[in-house]
Structure formats: C-alpha cells, structure tokens
Amino acid sequence: MRPKPASGPRRRSRRPLVIITLLAVTLVTIDAVGGGALDPLRSVASDVFSPVADATRWVTTPVRNAWAGITGYDELRRDNEALREEVAELRSEVASRENDSEELRRLQSEVGIEVQGDIPFQIARVASGPRNNFTDHRLEIDKGSSSGLEVGMPVTAGNGVVGRLVRVARTRSVVQLATDPKFVIGVRVGETQDIGVGHGSGAGNPFVVDRGIELEDDVEVGDAVLTSGLERSVMPPDQVVGRVAEVQPDEAARSLILRVDFAAELSQLDVVKVLEWVPSS
Amino acid sequence: MGALLVSEELKVVARTALVLFGAYVLQLGLFDDLRLFSVHPEVLLAIGSGTAIAWGAERGAVVGFAAGLLADLSLSGRFGLTALAWGVTCYGIGLLSEGLARRSRLVDAVLMAVGGAGGVAAYAVIAALFGESTLGDDALFVIIGMVAAWSMVLSPLVVPVCRWAGQHPELRAAR
C-alpha cells in the first residue's frame, strides 16, 4: 500500500468539464443539423489511419487468429457443418437455375422482351465489421472513391441485398446494412408481383415488409422478395432480398406483414459486390 | 523557468498524443477483433480512465474527451457523443481517485473497471437522449460488464503508461 502524495487540498476547477461539454454538444449539434456535416472529417481520418491500421492488423494476425480459434472453435465447427450441407443443396439448385435462366433467355428473345443489361459492379473485401459494441448496422469495405464508388451505390453478396454505401472515403467506404431499421426500400413479391415497402428490423432479425401488401393478396411462405426499382427507388430493380418466412395479417391496417429471411448471409460477410448504380435524385 | 514549464507542457501533450494515437491504431488493428461475448475492449476509454486515475479529474476529462473524439471518427453515431460521455466519465473517475486516501494496484484496477462501466453507461444514456436505441440494446448489461472487465485486465499496462505520458515537474502522480 502506497501513500497518496497529492499536492494538498485545492479548489476544484470545473472549467474543463464545462468546456468539453459545450464543445461536444456543439459538435453533436453540427453533425445532427448538417445531416452528417462532419462525415468528411471521418473520411479523412479513415484515409489517414486505414493504412496504419491495416499494417497493424497484418502484424497482429497470429494473435487475432489464435483468439478467434480459442473463443470461436465450437461456433466454427457448427458453421462448417451447416455450410457443407448448404453447399450440397446449392450445387443442385445452381444446376436447376442455369437451366431455368437459359430457358428464360430463349423465351425472352422469342417474344421480343427487352432485358435490362447487367449492372457493372466491383468486388470489395470487408475491411472491418461494426466498430461499436452496441448494435451497429454498418461495416467498412476496402474500396472507395479512388475505385469509382459513390454514396448510394447498392451492395450485394451471393445475389442477395446487403445494403448501400452511406459514406465513401478515398480508399474505404461504409455500408449501411439492410438489417438497419432505417434501411427502407420498395420491394416486389416475385410470384404475385405485389408491390410494398420494407425495412430492416435489427441484427439477426428478418426484413419486414409492412406497407403496401393488401390483406387479399395471395402471398405465401417461400415466395421470393425482390427490390421493386420503382421511380426514385434507392435500389435497382430485381435484386433479391430474400424469401418470405412468415405472413401475418394486420386486420387494422387491412394489410399483410411479411417477414423475409435475407438471401445474403449478413452476419458472415467477407467479400461483397458493389453495383455501379446510383439512385436518381 | 516559464519557458522550461511550457516546454514540459508540450512534452506532456506530445506524449499523451502519442499514447492516444497508438491506442487508436491498436484498437482498429487488434482490439476490435478481440471479442468476448461479442464485446471488445475500449482501449481509448481505458487511456482516459488511466489518465484520470494517475493525474486527476481535470486532465482525465480532457484526455477522456480527446479519446472519445478519436473513437467518434470510426463510429457511425453522432459525432461528439462518445467524446461527451467519456469526458464526463473520466472527470468523475478523477474525482473518485483524488478522494481516495490509500492507493494500490488493486484500487487502480477497480477504478479502471468503474471507468469502463461508467463510460459505456454514460454513452448509452447520452446516445439515447439523441435518439439512438442504445438503452434498449438487449446486450446493454453484457457490454457494460465486459468493458469493465476488459478495462480491469488492461489496468496494469494502461495506468503506468498514462502516468509516464503525464509526467511533469510541477505535478506529482497519485502514487
């Protein structure tokens, strides 16, 4: 036990506390009123610190891998088993889809329907997951404006919607995940062509379509849900969101609430596709 | 004599900045991935708490605020929320530290844990006031508990580093 050699009693100044409180409130207000007015500062910081952080990540790879092995071994084994089963199912599905696609192309050319060309895209790697310990529906990818990316571009993985770019620095971009309750998009039910509006409902939860699908509409569990791509939509048409897992009638609103399982595995993203498509303002 | 003191002040600022930027890079490059029960350590908050424990409330508040600003650069919430939460928390930890008659490494570790828990709780409350759903987060108490535990574990490393960063001929550390 050591004595505390403090410099004796003195009057406590609250000035630093008052100053930092005023400064912080000013910054929060500027950010709130300006709608992300301080985002450029974050982008510059991202460009400056990312190379150093990447180098640190490279140096600490053995430590991080060892940690992941110790703390996530059981989970990895379960994931491995589940993935093996999924790969087997997908292989058979791919074969069937290739056949369907070919047939569709042939029919479209016979009938003369104009098909929208494939949207050009860029492949990006997930640089880091959510940084906040609290639920955070954002992640960072390793490409930015130097690769031609822009705010608003849609992000997909395995043909399923992942989210959209909300901040783009020179070499990094931030993706708002589709699980974010503030992620709102127009959707279309593939089988019935009914149009609705849906939003995220938190990490690990399904996508919820709670507007636009009427009580009488014939939507069933298993139906595919795609982006509608209507005018002023933030997503291009026909991007797969997922499949309906639950249909719940809302008698008061005379509508159906659809809970949709995401097609993309949002909790285990490694590589994503950024579509070079910007919503019309 | 005055010039000497200004030079010492500058050295303190430079050492503190070095510690903060070093902690920031380590947070991004290592600690963000060291998750236990999905919670990673908050090294920058630990630096703020460590400074408050070693050098008192005023310096703790300033360093806690600066640490929060750095953290805000890589978070997606309102810019300044973390700075406010951590600045206030570190001021409180400094007051607690100054009020203790006897000090030991164990006491420092407990204060670090209180700083970790307090910083997360303060962030949750302040962020909720600005419309975030932090108080409704299912894992709120897990996050508070785990960040407190992580801060306690980091204490033997962080407090001496903060004591070194703040060395000044006119000030004496709390022990």
Short mmCIF file of C-alpha atoms in Angstrom, two decimals, chain A residues 1-7 10-17 19-25 27-29 31-32 35-36 38 41-43 45-46 49-50 52-54 56-58 60 63-64 67-68 71 128-138 167 174 182, chain B residues 21 24-26 28-30 32-36 38-40 42 57-58 61-62 65 69-70 72-81 83-84 87-88 91 95 97-105 120 123-124 130 132 134 137 140 143 147 150 172-175:
data_model
loop_
_atom_site.label_atom_id
_atom_site.label_comp_id
_atom_site.label_asym_id
_atom_site.label_seq_id
_atom_site.Cartn_x
_atom_site.Cartn_y
_atom_site.Cartn_z
CA MET A 1 0.00 0.00 0.00
CA ARG A 2 1.44 3.34 -1.01
CA PRO A 3 0.66 6.78 0.35
CA LYS A 4 -1.02 9.26 -1.91
CA PRO A 5 1.32 12.25 -2.24
CA ALA A 6 -1.24 14.64 -3.60
CA SER A 7 -0.35 18.29 -3.71
CA ARG A 10 -7.18 22.92 -3.61
CA ARG A 11 -10.25 24.33 -5.25
CA ARG A 12 -11.56 22.02 -7.95
CA SER A 13 -11.97 23.83 -11.25
CA ARG A 14 -14.97 22.70 -13.26
CA ARG A 15 -13.86 24.72 -16.26
CA PRO A 16 -12.51 21.72 -18.28
CA LEU A 17 -15.75 19.85 -17.71
CA ILE A 19 -15.64 23.43 -21.89
CA ILE A 20 -15.66 19.82 -23.09
CA THR A 21 -19.42 19.57 -22.54
CA LEU A 22 -20.05 22.71 -24.60
CA LEU A 23 -17.63 21.56 -27.31
CA ALA A 24 -19.21 18.11 -27.51
CA VAL A 25 -22.76 19.47 -27.63
CA LEU A 27 -20.16 19.03 -32.42
CA VAL A 28 -23.21 16.81 -31.96
CA THR A 29 -25.49 19.68 -33.00
CA ASP A 31 -23.47 16.80 -37.08
CA ALA A 32 -27.21 16.49 -36.46
CA GLY A 35 -27.05 15.81 -41.75
CA GLY A 36 -23.59 14.28 -41.34
CA LEU A 38 -18.68 16.08 -40.10
CA LEU A 41 -13.65 14.60 -41.24
CA ARG A 42 -14.38 10.90 -40.72
CA SER A 43 -13.46 10.16 -44.33
CA ALA A 45 -9.40 10.08 -40.75
CA SER A 46 -10.28 6.82 -42.48
CA PHE A 49 -5.41 5.77 -40.37
CA SER A 50 -6.52 2.85 -42.55
CA VAL A 52 -1.57 2.05 -40.41
CA ALA A 53 -4.47 0.01 -39.04
CA ASP A 54 -4.11 -2.47 -41.94
CA THR A 56 -1.24 -3.42 -37.52
CA ARG A 57 -3.86 -5.98 -38.50
CA TRP A 58 -1.29 -7.78 -40.64
CA THR A 60 -1.31 -9.00 -35.26
CA VAL A 63 -2.84 -13.08 -32.22
CA ARG A 64 -6.25 -12.41 -33.74
CA TRP A 67 -8.09 -15.53 -30.24
CA ALA A 68 -10.71 -16.44 -32.82
CA THR A 71 -13.20 -18.19 -28.44
CA SER A 128 -13.91 -4.34 -40.64
CA GLY A 129 -17.20 -5.21 -39.05
CA PRO A 130 -19.18 -2.98 -36.72
CA ARG A 131 -16.80 -0.95 -34.54
CA ASN A 132 -19.31 -0.16 -31.81
CA ASN A 133 -20.00 -2.62 -29.01
CA PHE A 134 -23.64 -1.57 -29.28
CA THR A 135 -25.71 -2.84 -32.19
CA ASP A 136 -24.32 -1.12 -35.26
CA HIS A 137 -25.67 -1.77 -38.74
CA ARG A 138 -22.57 -0.62 -40.57
CA ARG A 167 -20.02 7.16 -46.70
CA VAL A 174 -19.08 2.46 -45.12
CA LYS A 182 -33.56 2.98 -41.07
CA PHE B 21 -2.89 7.66 -31.43
CA TYR B 24 -6.39 4.23 -31.59
CA VAL B 25 -4.33 2.24 -34.10
CA LEU B 26 -4.21 -0.76 -31.75
CA LEU B 28 -8.56 -0.59 -35.06
CA GLY B 29 -5.87 -3.15 -35.85
CA LEU B 30 -6.15 -5.57 -32.95
CA ASP B 32 -11.71 -4.57 -32.34
CA ASP B 33 -11.29 -8.28 -33.13
CA LEU B 34 -10.63 -9.49 -29.59
CA ARG B 35 -14.26 -10.04 -28.69
CA LEU B 36 -15.51 -11.98 -25.73
CA SER B 38 -19.28 -10.17 -28.65
CA VAL B 39 -17.71 -7.29 -26.70
CA HIS B 40 -14.26 -5.87 -27.42
CA GLU B 42 -12.37 0.01 -25.29
CA ALA B 57 -10.15 14.88 -12.78
CA GLU B 58 -9.20 17.86 -14.95
CA ALA B 61 -11.65 14.92 -18.52
CA VAL B 62 -9.52 16.42 -21.30
CA PHE B 65 -12.77 13.83 -24.28
CA LEU B 69 -13.29 12.24 -30.31
CA LEU B 70 -10.86 9.72 -31.80
CA ASP B 72 -16.10 9.00 -32.84
CA LEU B 73 -14.01 9.16 -36.02
CA SER B 74 -14.59 5.47 -36.63
CA LEU B 75 -18.08 5.06 -35.15
CA SER B 76 -21.30 5.70 -37.03
CA GLY B 77 -23.30 7.59 -34.39
CA ARG B 78 -23.49 11.35 -33.93
CA PHE B 79 -20.02 12.87 -33.88
CA GLY B 80 -19.16 14.05 -30.36
CA LEU B 81 -21.43 11.68 -28.37
CA ALA B 83 -16.38 12.38 -26.51
CA LEU B 84 -19.03 13.85 -24.24
CA GLY B 87 -15.05 13.20 -20.93
CA VAL B 88 -17.68 13.34 -18.20
CA TYR B 91 -13.82 13.59 -14.84
CA LEU B 95 -12.72 12.94 -8.63
CA SER B 97 -9.40 8.81 -7.49
CA GLU B 98 -8.46 12.10 -5.82
CA GLY B 99 -10.85 11.37 -2.97
CA LEU B 100 -9.21 8.08 -2.04
CA ALA B 101 -6.84 8.18 0.92
CA ARG B 102 -4.98 4.96 0.14
CA ARG B 103 -3.94 3.64 -3.22
CA SER B 104 -2.81 0.32 -4.60
CA ARG B 105 -2.74 -1.50 -7.92
CA VAL B 120 -20.37 2.65 -21.60
CA TYR B 123 -22.62 6.67 -23.75
CA ALA B 124 -25.82 4.59 -23.69
CA PHE B 130 -30.09 11.89 -29.13
CA GLU B 132 -30.23 6.13 -30.62
CA THR B 134 -28.68 2.10 -27.03
CA ASP B 137 -30.00 -2.90 -26.63
CA LEU B 140 -26.51 -3.48 -22.66
CA ILE B 143 -21.45 -4.72 -22.75
CA VAL B 147 -15.93 -3.46 -20.95
CA TRP B 150 -11.51 -5.65 -20.06
CA ARG B 172 3.05 14.52 -8.89
CA ALA B 173 1.12 11.44 -9.81
CA ALA B 174 -1.44 9.99 -7.44
CA ARG B 175 1.10 7.44 -6.32
#
